[in-house]
Amino acid sequence: MNAPESVVMNIAERAADFPILARPIRGRRLAYLDNGATTQKPRAVIDALTQYYEQSNANIHRGVHWLSQHSTDLYEQARERVRGLLNAQSSQEIIFTRGTTEAINLLAQTWGAQHLREGDEVIVTGLEHHSNIVPWQMLCERSGAILRPVSVTDKGELDMAHYQSLLNARTRLVAVAHVSNALGTINPLDEIIRLAHSVGARVLVDGAQAVAHQEVDVQALACDFYAFSGHKLYGPTGTGALYVRADIMADMPPWQGGGDMIRTVSFERTTYAEGPQRFEAGTPNIAGAVGLGAAIEYVQQIGLRNIAVHEEALLAEATDSILTLPGIRIIGTSAHKAGILSFLVDGIHPHDLGTILDTEGVAIRAGHHCAMPLMTHFGIPGTARASFALYNSSDDVQALIAGVRKAQKLFGVGLDG
Ligand code: PMP
């Protein structure tokens, strides 16, 4: 990946765009390294929300008055921005949701319920977040389909030979993360999707940990479905989207019934709206969608390629630096990783480490990261996880390393190092 050094160097200066980062935490400069859980919001997104409520608020789609039409335009412009982010062919392939979790549940309860029969198979992977396991498990229980998890190697990569051995004529769906939230592993989607399609299965990509950190092109990937959350992309909470290829969406039954998702209603028979509106019953999170559009504009101005290069550099620095300390075990050592560092420190429980780091102003996550099967695979209850975003800098990495060293001293472990 090539990006001019100056562009990459300047990215961390964008921290000034994020008001919360100027807030001292426990009297310290905040080193916010919990971006895998949620990202902070730039002024551009906060202003877009305020401006929406101050200048544009009205309900969408049904109104004849000016503000309603204006609000509808803003909402649909945000859908177009999501289309651009994913390079979908049409904005009609974008369904707004509350986030990745809702997107996957929507898919399971519509396309999934329509297509899965007893004896059919759904492949998930051992790296998945619970939200890409449980909805499929629930659907399997209802339909009699079988859930088949792909094994994970000791490096935290998918065992592709095992994956291939699971694929067969009964495989209806492969549900796979683009990037593992617990380890940072970037999965080989091209191969996964090609192999799935060769047996006639559909592919859902969980892009929750990908969209803020690299360019995504659903047409080049040729995936059938792609889900993500706005709040991990510098956008508001309660926003997200599900991409569904147009020809597949055309056949999908609705899920929630109500206003906005219908064409005509009578007591005898209701007909449904076409396109994404069929899946957006009720008044949606209009302001949230507008804020998400602003977030997409923000990252696109910086350039997702530049962000990826910046975060790769932070990950490399953090990995090299932490390995200079004694008693460190990194969980997830794939050569293809996004900006996530999951690790264990000998003699210190991840929760204790997280608490000590917090007193230093360093915010990380400790626990199973909603990936309990993956933790079981590694035989551990959880890890400490530092996850990077565009506004992080070398100072944040060094605050993390100093904090870990301090925890080791407090616990009297690794003192020889
Ligand atoms: N999938 C992955 C890979 C995630 O990291 C997350 C959030 N941690 C989710 C799904 C769920 O996203 P949300 O809670 O925003 O619906």
PDB file of N, CA, C and O in Angstrom, residues 76-137:
ATOM      1  N   GLU A  76     -32.015   9.879   1.948  1.00  0.00           N
ATOM      2  CA  GLU A  76     -31.655   9.121   0.748  1.00  0.00           C
ATOM      3  C   GLU A  76     -30.234   9.462   0.275  1.00  0.00           C
ATOM      4  O   GLU A  76     -29.544   8.616  -0.289  1.00  0.00           O
ATOM      5  N   GLN A  77     -29.791  10.694   0.544  1.00  0.00           N
ATOM      6  CA  GLN A  77     -28.384  11.029   0.233  1.00  0.00           C
ATOM      7  C   GLN A  77     -27.436  10.190   1.091  1.00  0.00           C
ATOM      8  O   GLN A  77     -26.377   9.767   0.649  1.00  0.00           O
ATOM      9  N   ALA A  78     -27.862   9.950   2.342  1.00  0.00           N
ATOM     10  CA  ALA A  78     -27.023   9.125   3.228  1.00  0.00           C
ATOM     11  C   ALA A  78     -26.962   7.699   2.678  1.00  0.00           C
ATOM     12  O   ALA A  78     -25.916   7.036   2.727  1.00  0.00           O
ATOM     13  N   ARG A  79     -28.062   7.212   2.135  1.00  0.00           N
ATOM     14  CA  ARG A  79     -28.059   5.861   1.548  1.00  0.00           C
ATOM     15  C   ARG A  79     -27.082   5.817   0.360  1.00  0.00           C
ATOM     16  O   ARG A  79     -26.344   4.852   0.184  1.00  0.00           O
ATOM     17  N   GLU A  80     -27.078   6.893  -0.394  1.00  0.00           N
ATOM     18  CA  GLU A  80     -26.146   6.971  -1.527  1.00  0.00           C
ATOM     19  C   GLU A  80     -24.695   6.987  -1.027  1.00  0.00           C
ATOM     20  O   GLU A  80     -23.806   6.397  -1.636  1.00  0.00           O
ATOM     21  N   ARG A  81     -24.461   7.635   0.110  1.00  0.00           N
ATOM     22  CA  ARG A  81     -23.103   7.644   0.672  1.00  0.00           C
ATOM     23  C   ARG A  81     -22.683   6.231   1.089  1.00  0.00           C
ATOM     24  O   ARG A  81     -21.533   5.843   0.913  1.00  0.00           O
ATOM     25  N   VAL A  82     -23.605   5.484   1.676  1.00  0.00           N
ATOM     26  CA  VAL A  82     -23.287   4.098   2.059  1.00  0.00           C
ATOM     27  C   VAL A  82     -23.002   3.287   0.789  1.00  0.00           C
ATOM     28  O   VAL A  82     -22.064   2.490   0.749  1.00  0.00           O
ATOM     29  N   ARG A  83     -23.801   3.514  -0.252  1.00  0.00           N
ATOM     30  CA  ARG A  83     -23.547   2.824  -1.518  1.00  0.00           C
ATOM     31  C   ARG A  83     -22.110   3.085  -1.959  1.00  0.00           C
ATOM     32  O   ARG A  83     -21.387   2.166  -2.345  1.00  0.00           O
ATOM     33  N   GLY A  84     -21.711   4.356  -1.899  1.00  0.00           N
ATOM     34  CA  GLY A  84     -20.364   4.718  -2.330  1.00  0.00           C
ATOM     35  C   GLY A  84     -19.289   4.056  -1.460  1.00  0.00           C
ATOM     36  O   GLY A  84     -18.273   3.588  -1.965  1.00  0.00           O
ATOM     37  N   LEU A  85     -19.545   4.020  -0.159  1.00  0.00           N
ATOM     38  CA  LEU A  85     -18.573   3.412   0.762  1.00  0.00           C
ATOM     39  C   LEU A  85     -18.305   1.956   0.385  1.00  0.00           C
ATOM     40  O   LEU A  85     -17.163   1.492   0.444  1.00  0.00           O
ATOM     41  N   LEU A  86     -19.374   1.241   0.040  1.00  0.00           N
ATOM     42  CA  LEU A  86     -19.247  -0.193  -0.243  1.00  0.00           C
ATOM     43  C   LEU A  86     -19.065  -0.481  -1.734  1.00  0.00           C
ATOM     44  O   LEU A  86     -18.871  -1.621  -2.133  1.00  0.00           O
ATOM     45  N   ASN A  87     -19.160   0.571  -2.542  1.00  0.00           N
ATOM     46  CA  ASN A  87     -19.196   0.433  -3.998  1.00  0.00           C
ATOM     47  C   ASN A  87     -20.264  -0.567  -4.453  1.00  0.00           C
ATOM     48  O   ASN A  87     -20.022  -1.413  -5.318  1.00  0.00           O
ATOM     49  N   ALA A  88     -21.441  -0.445  -3.879  1.00  0.00           N
ATOM     50  CA  ALA A  88     -22.574  -1.234  -4.384  1.00  0.00           C
ATOM     51  C   ALA A  88     -22.996  -0.626  -5.713  1.00  0.00           C
ATOM     52  O   ALA A  88     -22.690   0.529  -6.009  1.00  0.00           O
ATOM     53  N   GLN A  89     -23.712  -1.431  -6.511  1.00  0.00           N
ATOM     54  CA  GLN A  89     -24.118  -0.933  -7.822  1.00  0.00           C
ATOM     55  C   GLN A  89     -25.205   0.145  -7.690  1.00  0.00           C
ATOM     56  O   GLN A  89     -25.204   1.118  -8.424  1.00  0.00           O
ATOM     57  N   SER A  90     -26.103  -0.057  -6.716  1.00  0.00           N
ATOM     58  CA  SER A  90     -27.232   0.862  -6.573  1.00  0.00           C
ATOM     59  C   SER A  90     -27.512   1.114  -5.098  1.00  0.00           C
ATOM     60  O   SER A  90     -27.347   0.217  -4.261  1.00  0.00           O
ATOM     61  N   SER A  91     -27.984   2.334  -4.801  1.00  0.00           N
ATOM     62  CA  SER A  91     -28.343   2.621  -3.407  1.00  0.00           C
ATOM     63  C   SER A  91     -29.575   1.803  -2.991  1.00  0.00           C
ATOM     64  O   SER A  91     -29.855   1.670  -1.798  1.00  0.00           O
ATOM     65  N   GLN A  92     -30.280   1.244  -3.969  1.00  0.00           N
ATOM     66  CA  GLN A  92     -31.426   0.395  -3.659  1.00  0.00           C
ATOM     67  C   GLN A  92     -30.990  -0.959  -3.084  1.00  0.00           C
ATOM     68  O   GLN A  92     -31.827  -1.781  -2.707  1.00  0.00           O
ATOM     69  N   GLU A  93     -29.699  -1.196  -3.067  1.00  0.00           N
ATOM     70  CA  GLU A  93     -29.179  -2.429  -2.462  1.00  0.00           C
ATOM     71  C   GLU A  93     -28.797  -2.223  -0.993  1.00  0.00           C
ATOM     72  O   GLU A  93     -28.263  -3.133  -0.358  1.00  0.00           O
ATOM     73  N   ILE A  94     -29.051  -1.025  -0.459  1.00  0.00           N
ATOM     74  CA  ILE A  94     -28.630  -0.675   0.910  1.00  0.00           C
ATOM     75  C   ILE A  94     -29.848  -0.554   1.819  1.00  0.00           C
ATOM     76  O   ILE A  94     -30.695   0.321   1.624  1.00  0.00           O
ATOM     77  N   ILE A  95     -29.923  -1.422   2.821  1.00  0.00           N
ATOM     78  CA  ILE A  95     -30.989  -1.340   3.833  1.00  0.00           C
ATOM     79  C   ILE A  95     -30.382  -0.716   5.083  1.00  0.00           C
ATOM     80  O   ILE A  95     -29.364  -1.209   5.595  1.00  0.00           O
ATOM     81  N   PHE A  96     -30.991   0.358   5.583  1.00  0.00           N
ATOM     82  CA  PHE A  96     -30.514   0.917   6.852  1.00  0.00           C
ATOM     83  C   PHE A  96     -30.973   0.033   8.005  1.00  0.00           C
ATOM     84  O   PHE A  96     -32.121  -0.444   8.022  1.00  0.00           O
ATOM     85  N   THR A  97     -30.072  -0.170   8.959  1.00  0.00           N
ATOM     86  CA  THR A  97     -30.384  -0.967  10.153  1.00  0.00           C
ATOM     87  C   THR A  97     -29.829  -0.237  11.381  1.00  0.00           C
ATOM     88  O   THR A  97     -29.168   0.796  11.250  1.00  0.00           O
ATOM     89  N   ARG A  98     -30.060  -0.833  12.554  1.00  0.00           N
ATOM     90  CA  ARG A  98     -29.488  -0.270  13.791  1.00  0.00           C
ATOM     91  C   ARG A  98     -28.009  -0.587  13.919  1.00  0.00           C
ATOM     92  O   ARG A  98     -27.323  -0.079  14.792  1.00  0.00           O
ATOM     93  N   GLY A  99     -27.523  -1.495  13.101  1.00  0.00           N
ATOM     94  CA  GLY A  99     -26.118  -1.879  13.190  1.00  0.00           C
ATOM     95  C   GLY A  99     -25.924  -3.264  12.593  1.00  0.00           C
ATOM     96  O   GLY A  99     -26.835  -3.823  11.965  1.00  0.00           O
ATOM     97  N   THR A 100     -24.753  -3.827  12.825  1.00  0.00           N
ATOM     98  CA  THR A 100     -24.437  -5.139  12.271  1.00  0.00           C
ATOM     99  C   THR A 100     -25.367  -6.211  12.831  1.00  0.00           C
ATOM    100  O   THR A 100     -25.853  -7.075  12.101  1.00  0.00           O
ATOM    101  N   THR A 101     -25.591  -6.163  14.136  1.00  0.00           N
ATOM    102  CA  THR A 101     -26.413  -7.197  14.774  1.00  0.00           C
ATOM    103  C   THR A 101     -27.801  -7.227  14.147  1.00  0.00           C
ATOM    104  O   THR A 101     -28.310  -8.300  13.800  1.00  0.00           O
ATOM    105  N   GLU A 102     -28.404  -6.056  14.002  1.00  0.00           N
ATOM    106  CA  GLU A 102     -29.745  -6.044  13.417  1.00  0.00           C
ATOM    107  C   GLU A 102     -29.698  -6.475  11.957  1.00  0.00           C
ATOM    108  O   GLU A 102     -30.598  -7.169  11.479  1.00  0.00           O
ATOM    109  N   ALA A 103     -28.650  -6.090  11.249  1.00  0.00           N
ATOM    110  CA  ALA A 103     -28.530  -6.473   9.840  1.00  0.00           C
ATOM    111  C   ALA A 103     -28.515  -7.997   9.702  1.00  0.00           C
ATOM    112  O   ALA A 103     -29.181  -8.572   8.835  1.00  0.00           O
ATOM    113  N   ILE A 104     -27.764  -8.658  10.566  1.00  0.00           N
ATOM    114  CA  ILE A 104     -27.642 -10.115  10.460  1.00  0.00           C
ATOM    115  C   ILE A 104     -28.951 -10.789  10.879  1.00  0.00           C
ATOM    116  O   ILE A 104     -29.403 -11.748  10.239  1.00  0.00           O
ATOM    117  N   ASN A 105     -29.591 -10.262  11.925  1.00  0.00           N
ATOM    118  CA  ASN A 105     -30.892 -10.826  12.328  1.00  0.00           C
ATOM    119  C   ASN A 105     -31.939 -10.625  11.240  1.00  0.00           C
ATOM    120  O   ASN A 105     -32.761 -11.515  10.989  1.00  0.00           O
ATOM    121  N   LEU A 106     -31.891  -9.463  10.602  1.00  0.00           N
ATOM    122  CA  LEU A 106     -32.811  -9.207   9.482  1.00  0.00           C
ATOM    123  C   LEU A 106     -32.618 -10.286   8.410  1.00  0.00           C
ATOM    124  O   LEU A 106     -33.576 -10.890   7.921  1.00  0.00           O
ATOM    125  N   LEU A 107     -31.364 -10.512   8.065  1.00  0.00           N
ATOM    126  CA  LEU A 107     -31.072 -11.476   6.998  1.00  0.00           C
ATOM    127  C   LEU A 107     -31.523 -12.886   7.392  1.00  0.00           C
ATOM    128  O   LEU A 107     -32.103 -13.625   6.581  1.00  0.00           O
ATOM    129  N   ALA A 108     -31.249 -13.253   8.641  1.00  0.00           N
ATOM    130  CA  ALA A 108     -31.628 -14.601   9.099  1.00  0.00           C
ATOM    131  C   ALA A 108     -33.143 -14.778   9.055  1.00  0.00           C
ATOM    132  O   ALA A 108     -33.648 -15.828   8.665  1.00  0.00           O
ATOM    133  N   GLN A 109     -33.863 -13.716   9.445  1.00  0.00           N
ATOM    134  CA  GLN A 109     -35.318 -13.851   9.551  1.00  0.00           C
ATOM    135  C   GLN A 109     -36.041 -13.657   8.218  1.00  0.00           C
ATOM    136  O   GLN A 109     -37.237 -13.902   8.121  1.00  0.00           O
ATOM    137  N   THR A 110     -35.330 -13.189   7.194  1.00  0.00           N
ATOM    138  CA  THR A 110     -35.974 -13.013   5.883  1.00  0.00           C
ATOM    139  C   THR A 110     -35.415 -14.045   4.908  1.00  0.00           C
ATOM    140  O   THR A 110     -35.979 -15.121   4.735  1.00  0.00           O
ATOM    141  N   TRP A 111     -34.274 -13.750   4.357  1.00  0.00           N
ATOM    142  CA  TRP A 111     -33.653 -14.676   3.393  1.00  0.00           C
ATOM    143  C   TRP A 111     -33.422 -16.049   4.032  1.00  0.00           C
ATOM    144  O   TRP A 111     -33.701 -17.082   3.410  1.00  0.00           O
ATOM    145  N   GLY A 112     -32.950 -16.026   5.282  1.00  0.00           N
ATOM    146  CA  GLY A 112     -32.631 -17.288   5.948  1.00  0.00           C
ATOM    147  C   GLY A 112     -33.859 -18.166   6.141  1.00  0.00           C
ATOM    148  O   GLY A 112     -33.861 -19.352   5.800  1.00  0.00           O
ATOM    149  N   ALA A 113     -34.934 -17.558   6.676  1.00  0.00           N
ATOM    150  CA  ALA A 113     -36.154 -18.331   6.930  1.00  0.00           C
ATOM    151  C   ALA A 113     -36.750 -18.836   5.618  1.00  0.00           C
ATOM    152  O   ALA A 113     -37.354 -19.913   5.567  1.00  0.00           O
ATOM    153  N   GLN A 114     -36.552 -18.064   4.573  1.00  0.00           N
ATOM    154  CA  GLN A 114     -37.102 -18.440   3.265  1.00  0.00           C
ATOM    155  C   GLN A 114     -36.333 -19.612   2.647  1.00  0.00           C
ATOM    156  O   GLN A 114     -36.917 -20.455   1.978  1.00  0.00           O
ATOM    157  N   HIS A 115     -35.022 -19.667   2.869  1.00  0.00           N
ATOM    158  CA  HIS A 115     -34.199 -20.619   2.121  1.00  0.00           C
ATOM    159  C   HIS A 115     -33.730 -21.838   2.906  1.00  0.00           C
ATOM    160  O   HIS A 115     -33.342 -22.837   2.297  1.00  0.00           O
ATOM    161  N   LEU A 116     -33.715 -21.751   4.244  1.00  0.00           N
ATOM    162  CA  LEU A 116     -33.138 -22.875   4.988  1.00  0.00           C
ATOM    163  C   LEU A 116     -34.185 -23.935   5.310  1.00  0.00           C
ATOM    164  O   LEU A 116     -35.245 -23.612   5.858  1.00  0.00           O
ATOM    165  N   ARG A 117     -33.854 -25.171   4.992  1.00  0.00           N
ATOM    166  CA  ARG A 117     -34.734 -26.307   5.262  1.00  0.00           C
ATOM    167  C   ARG A 117     -33.968 -27.328   6.091  1.00  0.00           C
ATOM    168  O   ARG A 117     -32.747 -27.278   6.177  1.00  0.00           O
ATOM    169  N   GLU A 118     -34.701 -28.270   6.636  1.00  0.00           N
ATOM    170  CA  GLU A 118     -34.075 -29.327   7.430  1.00  0.00           C
ATOM    171  C   GLU A 118     -32.951 -30.001   6.629  1.00  0.00           C
ATOM    172  O   GLU A 118     -33.156 -30.333   5.451  1.00  0.00           O
ATOM    173  N   GLY A 119     -31.816 -30.152   7.271  1.00  0.00           N
ATOM    174  CA  GLY A 119     -30.695 -30.825   6.616  1.00  0.00           C
ATOM    175  C   GLY A 119     -29.798 -29.881   5.817  1.00  0.00           C
ATOM    176  O   GLY A 119     -28.692 -30.257   5.421  1.00  0.00           O
ATOM    177  N   ASP A 120     -30.251 -28.649   5.578  1.00  0.00           N
ATOM    178  CA  ASP A 120     -29.368 -27.670   4.932  1.00  0.00           C
ATOM    179  C   ASP A 120     -28.252 -27.283   5.905  1.00  0.00           C
ATOM    180  O   ASP A 120     -28.358 -27.538   7.114  1.00  0.00           O
ATOM    181  N   GLU A 121     -27.221 -26.663   5.372  1.00  0.00           N
ATOM    182  CA  GLU A 121     -26.082 -26.331   6.235  1.00  0.00           C
ATOM    183  C   GLU A 121     -25.698 -24.851   6.113  1.00  0.00           C
ATOM    184  O   GLU A 121     -25.769 -24.277   5.029  1.00  0.00           O
ATOM    185  N   VAL A 122     -25.304 -24.295   7.264  1.00  0.00           N
ATOM    186  CA  VAL A 122     -24.804 -22.917   7.328  1.00  0.00           C
ATOM    187  C   VAL A 122     -23.386 -22.988   7.876  1.00  0.00           C
ATOM    188  O   VAL A 122     -23.160 -23.553   8.951  1.00  0.00           O
ATOM    189  N   ILE A 123     -22.454 -22.420   7.137  1.00  0.00           N
ATOM    190  CA  ILE A 123     -21.069 -22.393   7.620  1.00  0.00           C
ATOM    191  C   ILE A 123     -20.809 -21.042   8.273  1.00  0.00           C
ATOM    192  O   ILE A 123     -21.054 -19.987   7.669  1.00  0.00           O
ATOM    193  N   VAL A 124     -20.345 -21.088   9.510  1.00  0.00           N
ATOM    194  CA  VAL A 124     -19.814 -19.895  10.162  1.00  0.00           C
ATOM    195  C   VAL A 124     -18.344 -20.199  10.458  1.00  0.00           C
ATOM    196  O   VAL A 124     -17.854 -21.264  10.087  1.00  0.00           O
ATOM    197  N   THR A 125     -17.645 -19.286  11.099  1.00  0.00           N
ATOM    198  CA  THR A 125     -16.246 -19.605  11.389  1.00  0.00           C
ATOM    199  C   THR A 125     -15.973 -19.466  12.885  1.00  0.00           C
ATOM    200  O   THR A 125     -16.718 -18.782  13.602  1.00  0.00           O
ATOM    201  N   GLY A 126     -14.903 -20.086  13.301  1.00  0.00           N
ATOM    202  CA  GLY A 126     -14.508 -20.045  14.702  1.00  0.00           C
ATOM    203  C   GLY A 126     -14.051 -18.675  15.147  1.00  0.00           C
ATOM    204  O   GLY A 126     -13.786 -18.452  16.330  1.00  0.00           O
ATOM    205  N   LEU A 127     -13.962 -17.741  14.203  1.00  0.00           N
ATOM    206  CA  LEU A 127     -13.512 -16.380  14.529  1.00  0.00           C
ATOM    207  C   LEU A 127     -14.664 -15.418  14.740  1.00  0.00           C
ATOM    208  O   LEU A 127     -14.435 -14.244  15.029  1.00  0.00           O
ATOM    209  N   GLU A 128     -15.900 -15.904  14.543  1.00  0.00           N
ATOM    210  CA  GLU A 128     -17.007 -14.940  14.482  1.00  0.00           C
ATOM    211  C   GLU A 128     -17.351 -14.303  15.826  1.00  0.00           C
ATOM    212  O   GLU A 128     -17.241 -14.920  16.889  1.00  0.00           O
ATOM    213  N   HIS A 129     -17.830 -13.083  15.729  1.00  0.00           N
ATOM    214  CA  HIS A 129     -18.504 -12.390  16.828  1.00  0.00           C
ATOM    215  C   HIS A 129     -19.828 -13.108  17.077  1.00  0.00           C
ATOM    216  O   HIS A 129     -20.434 -13.641  16.141  1.00  0.00           O
ATOM    217  N   HIS A 130     -20.289 -13.093  18.314  1.00  0.00           N
ATOM    218  CA  HIS A 130     -21.554 -13.776  18.631  1.00  0.00           C
ATOM    219  C   HIS A 130     -22.692 -13.356  17.702  1.00  0.00           C
ATOM    220  O   HIS A 130     -23.598 -14.142  17.429  1.00  0.00           O
ATOM    221  N   SER A 131     -22.645 -12.114  17.229  1.00  0.00           N
ATOM    222  CA  SER A 131     -23.767 -11.659  16.398  1.00  0.00           C
ATOM    223  C   SER A 131     -23.745 -12.280  15.010  1.00  0.00           C
ATOM    224  O   SER A 131     -24.721 -12.142  14.271  1.00  0.00           O
ATOM    225  N   ASN A 132     -22.680 -12.965  14.654  1.00  0.00           N
ATOM    226  CA  ASN A 132     -22.679 -13.719  13.397  1.00  0.00           C
ATOM    227  C   ASN A 132     -22.703 -15.230  13.671  1.00  0.00           C
ATOM    228  O   ASN A 132     -22.367 -16.030  12.796  1.00  0.00           O
ATOM    229  N   ILE A 133     -23.046 -15.589  14.884  1.00  0.00           N
ATOM    230  CA  ILE A 133     -23.229 -17.004  15.242  1.00  0.00           C
ATOM    231  C   ILE A 133     -24.664 -17.228  15.688  1.00  0.00           C
ATOM    232  O   ILE A 133     -25.393 -18.053  15.126  1.00  0.00           O
ATOM    233  N   VAL A 134     -25.067 -16.461  16.723  1.00  0.00           N
ATOM    234  CA  VAL A 134     -26.338 -16.748  17.406  1.00  0.00           C
ATOM    235  C   VAL A 134     -27.562 -16.640  16.485  1.00  0.00           C
ATOM    236  O   VAL A 134     -28.419 -17.526  16.514  1.00  0.00           O
ATOM    237  N   PRO A 135     -27.661 -15.607  15.633  1.00  0.00           N
ATOM    238  CA  PRO A 135     -28.840 -15.564  14.751  1.00  0.00           C
ATOM    239  C   PRO A 135     -28.933 -16.795  13.849  1.00  0.00           C
ATOM    240  O   PRO A 135     -30.032 -17.288  13.576  1.00  0.00           O
ATOM    241  N   TRP A 136     -27.780 -17.331  13.416  1.00  0.00           N
ATOM    242  CA  TRP A 136     -27.770 -18.521  12.544  1.00  0.00           C
ATOM    243  C   TRP A 136     -28.092 -19.769  13.339  1.00  0.00           C
ATOM    244  O   TRP A 136     -28.784 -20.678  12.859  1.00  0.00           O
ATOM    245  N   GLN A 137     -27.595 -19.795  14.572  1.00  0.00           N
ATOM    246  CA  GLN A 137     -27.900 -20.928  15.456  1.00  0.00           C
ATOM    247  C   GLN A 137     -29.408 -20.973  15.741  1.00  0.00           C
ATOM    248  O   GLN A 137     -30.032 -22.038  15.710  1.00  0.00           O
TER     249      GLN A 137
END
